[in-house]
Amino acid sequence: MSLDWMDVERAREDEGQDPASLLEGLNEPQQRAVEHGEGPLLILAGAGSGKTRVITRRIAWLVATGRARPDEILAITFTNKAAREMRSRVAAMRAAKGMWIATFHATCARILRRDIELLGPWTRDFSIYDTADKNQLLKTLIKEAGWDPKRFRPQVISHMLGEWKASQFDTERQAAPDGLEGEVFATVRDLYEARMRAANALDFDDLLVRTLELFRAQPGVLDQYAHRFRYVLVDEYQDTNHVQYLLTRALAGWHGNLAVCGDPDQSIYAWRGANVANILDFERDFSTPERAVAVVKLEQNYRSTPGILGAAQAVIRHNAGRKEKDLWTEKEDVDPVRIVECGDEEDEANEIAARIHGLRQSGVPLDEIAIFYRVNFMQRALERGLRLSGVPYQIVGGLEFYQRREIKDLVSYLQVLVNPADDVATRRIINVPARGVGDKSVALLEEFARDRRISLAAAIESEEARARVRGVGRKGLTGLARLLEDLGGLRDGPAHVALVQILEETDYFVHLAKGEDAEGSSRAENVEELLAHAERWDAENPEGGVRGFLQEVALVSDVDGWDPDAERVSLLTLHSSKGLEFGAVFLAGCEEELLPHVLALEEGDGGLEEERRLFYVGMTRAKERLCLSWARTRMRFGETSWREPSRFLSELPDELLETDESEAEAREADVLGDFDGAGAGADLSVGDWVEHDHFGLGQIRSLEGSAVNARATVQFREAGQRILLLQYANLKRVGN
Ligand code: ATP
Ligand code: MG
């Protein structure tokens, strides 16, 4: 699979800096955008029209023509992954040194690392709390305030906090809820803010908001950046929120050399505060009497076949109040857009897996195939289907890795080294590996820390505090104090060195091996992976050190852990598919209340239109093949419900479609008994007992189909009745 800007300048590596060569392979409006001189530029265009390609080329062009040194360029992407890709593309054009290519969050983190002390009370060693850390802390505080976290849920308060923070800059965001909820919120919020300051920590919202605050409080700091970054470029501008808009404005306001690109039809983050008006009003907003915004529209789509493009446009046309775009493509159709009706989620998964086998046989590489879904719970059924039929896959969700217990433990150790004030991290490691420090001892220490207004780590280091703890706990704490002191010297060195030392001194692998759960060995593998990652990171960032590594780890987003070139099918949510492209796309669960999602429907037209844009984003990722599936029943929370096909399916033009039934569906209509005992499963007959790798022992109830379609219905002892394709199922006969 390739990212959208992937094929940019492969051939140009040796030519390096020739500006003319940077215009090759671009159409006329694309060239115009790349060659735009000074002043604001808006690239407003539909999916797959080369916006990201233009941004990447423009960066290289600015450097190649000597308009800007690399370190005078700031480019903002939507994910770290996109930033990395863009950086490597730009580097291939020999233009990257000293350039900032990053997400808004990473850009702000970097600015704050340098200057946050001017804002106080934070220091440059601040910790970044991810959503899980934040929710954990909120849960503690809700309890401390005497409320029940089941009634006032941390996730809900977390969202309110974000709104509240943004609301000081954005009047459209909700400052505070009313009533009791509002009271609880205000109490918890104040506790949270105080605790975050004491812990020298920032959450994701803080990164953006504090940077704005810094710019307001210290205009000199803003001036430095505004002068340094003579060119600012922002990809996926339709999904910026108001705070991001203000940041962009602040950074580029002085010179106005701001290029943004985006597609209002792909704005899918309104629920997180994104405001599509930022792009719609850009022209008016950034034009000055001296200089109008240059607007470039791109109309040729280079990604998708006419059938896919036409179908996607037919759907998005159902949104009201949008500007129609004339997108066209020179590509030729390969396959009609397919709609597949399935029996249930399992049938859907098997059907997708079988089709993937088919694609593979016709030469489509696995890294060009992706399966999208609206909601995470759908992932499991899809995974199972792929596993059963032996299709290698990867889940695009790097976040999960860093949420694993063992990874969080080790990262917390690093965190404490760099920022001893970080009580959340200290709490995490205080008894990991077990050193006899129970909840009571922790409570004693916390009380001591509170009384003295010191951090938990400082309490651990205090002999007086430790003396209050009885028994083994005291010894354990003394050991920990010594350990932290020993490790202290490593905070300024490379991350992997510190990690190795932590692993050794804590006997961490022994701790894992002793663990109660059966996951010990996979946990050890994860630790190895973290170590390898740290080593790679240290090599690439010789000056980064533990601090830099932590920053990188704190800002990983969903798509970061994903290897686009691995010989695997990619599984991802619709939201993370933005900006990507694949030869073949399967969009599962095209059902009412799933896509459009039930919660969005409750929000009325706005919600529905955002879901339609999401559907449009999904469709327009496909280059040659697009398969939209739905199931008549689906299991969730242990309950099976009847489903209706998504209204978006009925918005597709009939002439571009091919409607199929899934294999299993088709078979039901089939007369039984056309089983042809050649090939896989030749030795099987009805009534045989068989063993399956995943489902265990079962008995064959019926056999149908022939060759690659030969399949068995098996009644498994534990797993219930399953229909399996014999070619992939690898059933072993164990008796009859
Ligand atoms: P999205 O809206 O999904 O973000 P986009 O507008 O950013 O899409 P790109 O990802 O830049 O579009 O480009 C889509 C595909 O078309 C990529 O594979 C890109 O390499 C290719 N492409 C873009 N412009 C051209 C061109 N002039 N000639 C050939 N291929 C092109
Ligand atoms: Mg793009």
mmCIF file of N, CA and C in Angstrom, residues 37 57 91 167 199 296 321 367 412 441 460 527 563 574 588 591 658 692 716:
data_model
loop_
_atom_site.group_PDB
_atom_site.id
_atom_site.type_symbol
_atom_site.label_atom_id
_atom_site.label_comp_id
_atom_site.label_asym_id
_atom_site.label_seq_id
_atom_site.Cartn_x
_atom_site.Cartn_y
_atom_site.Cartn_z
ATOM 1 N N GLY A 37 4.179 32.139 -5.010
ATOM 2 C CA GLY A 37 5.243 32.879 -4.316
ATOM 3 C C GLY A 37 4.894 33.169 -2.876
ATOM 4 N N ARG A 57 5.597 18.681 -2.478
ATOM 5 C CA ARG A 57 6.432 19.256 -3.537
ATOM 6 C C ARG A 57 6.743 20.720 -3.275
ATOM 7 N N ALA A 91 12.971 14.610 2.481
ATOM 8 C CA ALA A 91 14.390 14.300 2.639
ATOM 9 C C ALA A 91 14.940 13.710 1.350
ATOM 10 N N SER A 167 -12.756 26.576 25.446
ATOM 11 C CA SER A 167 -13.757 27.647 25.462
ATOM 12 C C SER A 167 -13.170 29.006 25.825
ATOM 13 N N ALA A 199 2.150 18.066 39.384
ATOM 14 C CA ALA A 199 2.845 16.928 38.774
ATOM 15 C C ALA A 199 3.689 17.359 37.578
ATOM 16 N N VAL A 296 -6.407 27.740 -5.356
ATOM 17 C CA VAL A 296 -6.190 26.757 -6.413
ATOM 18 C C VAL A 296 -7.179 25.622 -6.207
ATOM 19 N N GLY A 321 -26.016 22.164 1.521
ATOM 20 C CA GLY A 321 -25.154 23.316 1.749
ATOM 21 C C GLY A 321 -23.689 23.101 1.475
ATOM 22 N N ASP A 367 -0.661 -5.722 0.919
ATOM 23 C CA ASP A 367 -0.516 -4.371 1.468
ATOM 24 C C ASP A 367 -1.345 -3.350 0.689
ATOM 25 N N SER A 412 6.773 4.637 32.488
ATOM 26 C CA SER A 412 6.623 5.395 33.731
ATOM 27 C C SER A 412 7.966 5.537 34.458
ATOM 28 N N SER A 441 0.778 1.606 52.686
ATOM 29 C CA SER A 441 2.060 2.321 52.676
ATOM 30 C C SER A 441 1.991 3.489 51.701
ATOM 31 N N ILE A 460 9.352 9.287 48.702
ATOM 32 C CA ILE A 460 10.066 8.005 48.693
ATOM 33 C C ILE A 460 11.530 8.217 49.064
ATOM 34 N N VAL A 527 8.237 -5.876 25.446
ATOM 35 C CA VAL A 527 9.333 -5.117 26.036
ATOM 36 C C VAL A 527 10.510 -5.069 25.061
ATOM 37 N N ASP A 563 2.832 -0.416 9.648
ATOM 38 C CA ASP A 563 3.819 -0.504 8.588
ATOM 39 C C ASP A 563 3.103 -0.655 7.248
ATOM 40 N N LEU A 574 -12.614 3.854 10.149
ATOM 41 C CA LEU A 574 -12.810 4.843 9.098
ATOM 42 C C LEU A 574 -12.070 6.130 9.421
ATOM 43 N N ALA A 588 -16.857 -2.578 6.019
ATOM 44 C CA ALA A 588 -17.767 -3.526 6.671
ATOM 45 C C ALA A 588 -18.812 -2.796 7.501
ATOM 46 N N GLU A 591 -24.482 -0.439 7.883
ATOM 47 C CA GLU A 591 -25.820 -0.657 8.430
ATOM 48 C C GLU A 591 -26.301 0.584 9.155
ATOM 49 N N GLU A 658 -22.901 -3.525 -8.247
ATOM 50 C CA GLU A 658 -23.131 -4.943 -8.434
ATOM 51 C C GLU A 658 -23.524 -5.435 -7.045
ATOM 52 N N HIS A 692 -10.381 -28.551 14.881
ATOM 53 C CA HIS A 692 -10.019 -27.287 14.238
ATOM 54 C C HIS A 692 -9.102 -26.516 15.182
ATOM 55 N N PHE A 716 -19.489 -27.475 16.505
ATOM 56 C CA PHE A 716 -18.384 -27.590 17.460
ATOM 57 C C PHE A 716 -18.923 -27.707 18.867
#
